[in-house]
Amino acid sequence: MLTYILLIAGFILLIKGADFLVEGASSVAKKIGISSLVIGLTVVAFGTSAPELIVNIFASFKNNTDIAIGNVLGSNIANILLILGVSALIFPLKVKRSTVWKEIPFSLLAVIVAAIMANDILLDKDSFSGLTRSDGLVFICFFIIFLYYTFSISKEDSSESNKIEIKKTSFFTSLLKIIFGLAGLTLGGKWIVDSAVDIAASFGVSQAIIGLTVVAVGTSLPELATSAVAAFKKNTDIAVGNIVGSNIFNILWILGVSSLINPLPFSNMMMFDVCVDVAATLALFMFMFVGIRHTLQRWQGGIFVITYILYIILLVLREIKF
């Protein structure tokens, strides 16, 4: 029972810690004259990816690499099939042309590159089947290119509607939020990884399935809340952009950092999940040209949600089989 309590408490600390860190750091950045646009692209973007990053850092340092890989792949799959699916059911998601032709293909490229890098064994039977530290450096280089692209398009489209609202607080209050945020992220991340390992051991299942399901969905809760609220308010650009950007961060930044800490071996079973990630991203791109152009419609969102349920069932059946 204590394990489950710590798991839930870990998710709460992780999510609230990320919120406090973003609020405190954004306020400090605003006070020293940094624009809200730049804050949104740096502090907020990195802050919303902090839950996945912290969990992966702990998992990598403790050599729980299946949790690290499962967290990223599971989060990406849940982001598209579950979160975008639910958001589209709430309200059809109109997508910007640049997102359709640039960000979504970039996200697809990222996961394809990850699949290729994790399968060196297909080209050389004696090679390591997984992500090495050099692969991590390549991912981070791609990530820097993505950040450069993001800054460039933001300068072209710097309208007020694309700027975030920053709450200003005193420097002392902001500093306290940053400290509590970092503490919450650290403690929450440790509890989640430790609990995930204990749950996997108690049920006799692999750490990978816990990472792909419980940990992945838990760390994706901020994206679910953001996209669902955005869809309800009919701010559909935010709903889709939030998810696509998060998936790119997950592959290039979080997997990059994780594999720098500790090489991440990919099992044959994990390649199925990589293929699901590729298929989900490709389906999102193709749906932009089916029915209403550049819009994720309710029926398409329904297909995504049903597909996610089927995917979870397949994971359970796969675990029972093995």
XYZ file of C-alpha atoms in Angstrom:
322
model
C 0.000 0.000 0.000
C 2.843 2.380 0.869
C 4.289 1.901 -2.623
C 1.071 3.109 -4.270
C 0.771 6.036 -1.869
C 4.337 7.091 -2.714
C 3.608 6.706 -6.439
C 0.558 8.985 -6.261
C 2.377 11.430 -3.988
C 5.309 11.375 -6.396
C 3.091 12.393 -9.327
C 1.538 15.207 -7.271
C 4.970 16.497 -6.210
C 6.281 16.167 -9.763
C 3.435 18.114 -11.368
C 3.188 20.794 -8.674
C 6.968 21.073 -8.593
C 7.009 21.768 -12.332
C 4.278 24.396 -11.865
C 6.164 26.153 -9.050
C 9.421 26.063 -11.004
C 7.817 27.564 -14.116
C 5.975 30.261 -12.144
C 9.016 31.253 -10.108
C 11.505 31.194 -12.981
C 9.091 33.020 -15.320
C 8.567 35.786 -12.752
C 12.323 36.234 -12.235
C 12.907 36.252 -16.012
C 10.184 38.867 -16.482
C 11.667 41.058 -13.754
C 15.076 41.142 -15.466
C 13.499 42.191 -18.766
C 13.127 38.950 -20.747
C 10.083 39.002 -23.064
C 7.108 36.717 -22.424
C 7.637 35.144 -25.857
C 11.188 34.044 -25.007
C 10.046 32.881 -21.558
C 7.362 30.747 -23.198
C 9.892 29.142 -25.543
C 12.437 28.397 -22.826
C 11.289 28.391 -19.191
C 7.721 27.192 -19.841
C 8.672 24.723 -22.572
C 11.404 23.111 -20.490
C 9.294 23.282 -17.338
C 6.373 21.341 -18.826
C 8.855 18.638 -19.908
C 10.452 18.552 -16.444
C 8.344 15.612 -15.120
C 9.508 13.263 -17.905
C 13.071 14.579 -17.675
C 13.416 14.135 -13.898
C 11.937 10.620 -13.990
C 14.334 9.660 -16.791
C 17.365 11.126 -15.026
C 16.638 9.058 -11.904
C 15.870 5.954 -13.988
C 19.099 6.350 -15.989
C 21.299 6.896 -12.932
C 19.756 3.825 -11.258
C 20.183 1.793 -14.453
C 16.404 1.286 -14.775
C 16.701 1.926 -18.512
C 13.433 0.178 -19.433
C 11.541 2.745 -17.352
C 13.451 5.593 -19.041
C 12.684 4.313 -22.554
C 9.111 3.320 -21.700
C 8.416 6.726 -20.159
C 9.360 8.576 -23.361
C 7.737 6.189 -25.845
C 4.644 5.763 -23.666
C 4.310 9.532 -23.184
C 4.553 10.162 -26.939
C 1.973 7.496 -27.738
C -0.373 8.732 -24.994
C 0.108 12.341 -26.134
C -1.168 11.597 -29.643
C -3.652 8.769 -29.200
C -5.084 9.602 -25.767
C -4.588 13.329 -25.191
C -5.154 14.586 -28.752
C -7.947 12.039 -29.100
C -9.751 13.290 -25.986
C -9.118 16.932 -26.968
C -10.566 16.362 -30.466
C -13.648 14.729 -28.936
C -14.150 17.884 -26.858
C -13.807 20.167 -29.899
C -12.389 19.627 -33.433
C -8.767 20.764 -33.492
C -7.857 23.213 -36.241
C -4.121 23.009 -36.918
C -1.834 25.735 -38.277
C -0.287 25.160 -41.704
C 3.229 25.431 -40.240
C 2.396 22.743 -37.658
C 1.086 20.412 -40.382
C 4.039 20.849 -42.747
C 6.915 21.457 -40.300
C 6.392 20.490 -36.651
C 4.506 17.210 -37.211
C 7.000 15.978 -39.870
C 9.865 17.037 -37.551
C 8.291 14.971 -34.766
C 7.976 12.020 -37.163
C 11.607 12.424 -38.228
C 12.739 12.450 -34.578
C 11.115 9.124 -33.732
C 12.289 7.519 -37.003
C 15.858 8.616 -36.243
C 15.476 7.138 -32.737
C 14.288 3.834 -34.261
C 17.263 3.723 -36.643
C 19.797 4.590 -33.931
C 18.376 1.953 -31.594
C 18.747 -0.750 -34.274
C 22.451 -0.722 -35.083
C 22.297 -4.495 -34.761
C 20.415 -4.665 -38.081
C 23.516 -3.336 -39.834
C 26.149 -4.852 -37.597
C 25.330 -7.992 -35.602
C 28.133 -7.301 -33.136
C 27.010 -3.751 -32.348
C 25.053 -2.443 -29.337
C 21.280 -2.451 -29.921
C 20.246 0.771 -28.233
C 21.073 4.431 -27.784
C 24.712 5.185 -26.950
C 26.185 8.392 -25.526
C 27.171 9.503 -29.043
C 23.538 8.992 -30.120
C 22.516 11.209 -27.221
C 24.839 13.964 -28.457
C 23.291 13.707 -31.938
C 19.807 14.041 -30.427
C 20.823 17.151 -28.500
C 22.287 18.676 -31.687
C 18.961 18.063 -33.433
C 17.244 19.606 -30.425
C 19.336 22.780 -30.720
C 18.308 23.021 -34.392
C 14.663 22.646 -33.343
C 15.032 25.423 -30.750
C 16.621 27.686 -33.368
C 13.703 26.993 -35.724
C 11.182 27.672 -32.942
C 12.763 31.032 -32.111
C 12.835 32.016 -35.789
C 9.144 31.338 -36.432
C 8.186 33.016 -33.158
C 9.871 36.241 -34.265
C 7.802 36.095 -37.456
C 4.589 35.535 -35.499
C 4.906 37.621 -32.348
C 1.256 38.662 -32.034
C -0.249 39.191 -28.593
C -2.331 36.006 -28.938
C 0.841 33.926 -28.979
C 2.333 35.487 -25.851
C 1.837 33.967 -22.442
C 0.712 35.869 -19.374
C 3.377 36.019 -16.681
C 2.339 36.544 -13.055
C 4.821 38.848 -11.334
C 5.633 38.116 -7.696
C 8.314 39.411 -5.337
C 11.850 38.118 -5.845
C 11.728 36.276 -2.498
C 8.438 34.564 -3.377
C 9.759 33.636 -6.828
C 12.931 32.204 -5.291
C 10.877 30.137 -2.823
C 8.789 28.764 -5.705
C 11.933 27.786 -7.603
C 13.392 26.046 -4.530
C 10.137 24.216 -3.693
C 9.678 23.377 -7.376
C 13.118 21.790 -7.661
C 12.626 19.942 -4.373
C 9.219 18.642 -5.485
C 10.588 17.497 -8.837
C 13.538 15.743 -7.218
C 11.598 13.971 -4.482
C 8.629 13.179 -6.757
C 10.870 11.756 -9.461
C 12.692 9.512 -6.988
C 9.446 8.213 -5.476
C 7.972 7.464 -8.910
C 10.992 5.500 -10.134
C 11.352 3.568 -6.861
C 7.608 2.805 -6.757
C 7.554 1.744 -10.419
C 10.403 -0.726 -9.800
C 8.633 -2.128 -6.710
C 5.286 -2.474 -8.533
C 6.924 -4.256 -11.462
C 8.638 -6.664 -9.061
C 5.490 -7.319 -7.004
C 3.374 -8.136 -10.079
C 6.160 -10.016 -11.812
C 5.966 -7.785 -14.886
C 8.693 -5.930 -16.746
C 9.714 -2.413 -15.821
C 9.059 -1.507 -19.460
C 5.288 -1.994 -19.220
C 5.133 0.115 -16.035
C 7.112 2.827 -17.829
C 4.897 2.625 -20.930
C 1.654 2.880 -18.965
C 1.591 4.157 -15.372
C 4.701 6.349 -15.487
C 4.081 7.617 -19.037
C 0.465 8.636 -18.443
C 1.317 10.131 -15.039
C 4.077 12.351 -16.409
C 1.785 13.364 -19.316
C -0.916 14.720 -16.998
C 0.230 18.361 -17.468
C -0.104 17.989 -21.265
C -3.535 16.364 -20.845
C -4.767 19.214 -18.659
C -3.322 21.895 -20.953
C -4.681 20.403 -24.192
C -8.111 19.494 -22.795
C -8.634 22.998 -21.360
C -7.358 24.573 -24.597
C -9.793 22.463 -26.637
C -12.661 23.362 -24.280
C -11.799 27.049 -24.720
C -11.443 26.460 -28.493
C -7.771 27.480 -28.477
C -7.006 24.550 -30.756
C -3.559 25.764 -31.895
C -2.366 25.485 -28.298
C -3.870 21.995 -27.905
C -2.054 20.534 -30.925
C 1.147 22.586 -30.694
C 1.559 21.630 -27.036
C 1.462 17.908 -27.880
C 3.663 17.974 -30.978
C 6.250 20.135 -29.223
C 6.200 17.859 -26.185
C 6.851 14.789 -28.363
C 9.845 16.475 -30.001
C 11.201 17.474 -26.566
C 10.714 13.913 -25.308
C 12.723 12.281 -28.095
C 15.476 14.829 -28.753
C 15.992 16.387 -25.318
C 14.921 13.782 -22.757
C 16.153 10.663 -24.576
C 19.297 12.597 -25.494
C 20.074 13.524 -21.892
C 19.106 10.048 -20.620
C 21.416 8.236 -23.054
C 24.267 10.606 -22.152
C 23.902 9.567 -18.497
C 23.666 5.871 -19.284
C 23.400 4.047 -22.661
C 19.831 2.814 -23.216
C 19.525 -0.753 -24.560
C 16.423 -1.429 -26.674
C 14.868 -4.904 -26.413
C 13.050 -6.478 -29.353
C 9.723 -5.930 -27.568
C 10.461 -2.219 -27.232
C 10.749 -1.914 -31.012
C 7.023 -2.645 -31.235
C 6.379 0.461 -29.136
C 8.718 2.498 -31.338
C 6.679 1.352 -34.359
C 3.439 2.359 -32.588
C 4.930 5.813 -31.931
C 5.891 6.146 -35.614
C 2.442 4.929 -36.739
C 0.609 7.311 -34.390
C 2.616 10.327 -35.587
C 2.142 9.301 -39.229
C -1.607 8.856 -38.656
C -1.790 12.369 -37.155
C -0.106 13.770 -40.273
C -2.375 11.821 -42.657
C -5.542 12.853 -40.782
C -4.678 16.469 -41.633
C -5.686 15.703 -45.234
C -8.738 13.511 -44.600
C -12.148 15.161 -44.338
C -11.803 18.774 -43.206
C -8.308 19.856 -44.234
C -5.824 20.637 -41.416
C -8.384 19.680 -38.741
C -8.444 16.750 -36.342
C -12.158 15.940 -36.268
C -14.185 14.261 -33.537
C -14.441 10.933 -35.357
C -10.678 10.934 -35.842
C -10.207 11.693 -32.149
C -12.466 8.741 -31.392
C -10.280 6.478 -33.538
C -7.216 7.667 -31.619
C -8.783 6.910 -28.218
C -9.997 3.448 -29.321
C -6.546 2.711 -30.768
C -4.926 3.678 -27.464
C -7.228 1.318 -25.552
C -6.342 -1.492 -27.987
C -2.645 -0.676 -27.564
C -2.903 -0.995 -23.756
C -4.717 -4.327 -24.173
C -1.920 -5.546 -26.458
C 0.672 -4.515 -23.872
C -1.109 -6.547 -21.201
C -1.435 -9.575 -23.493
C 2.235 -9.270 -24.457
C 3.228 -9.247 -20.810
C 1.079 -12.303 -20.041
C 2.594 -14.161 -22.989
C 6.158 -13.458 -21.916
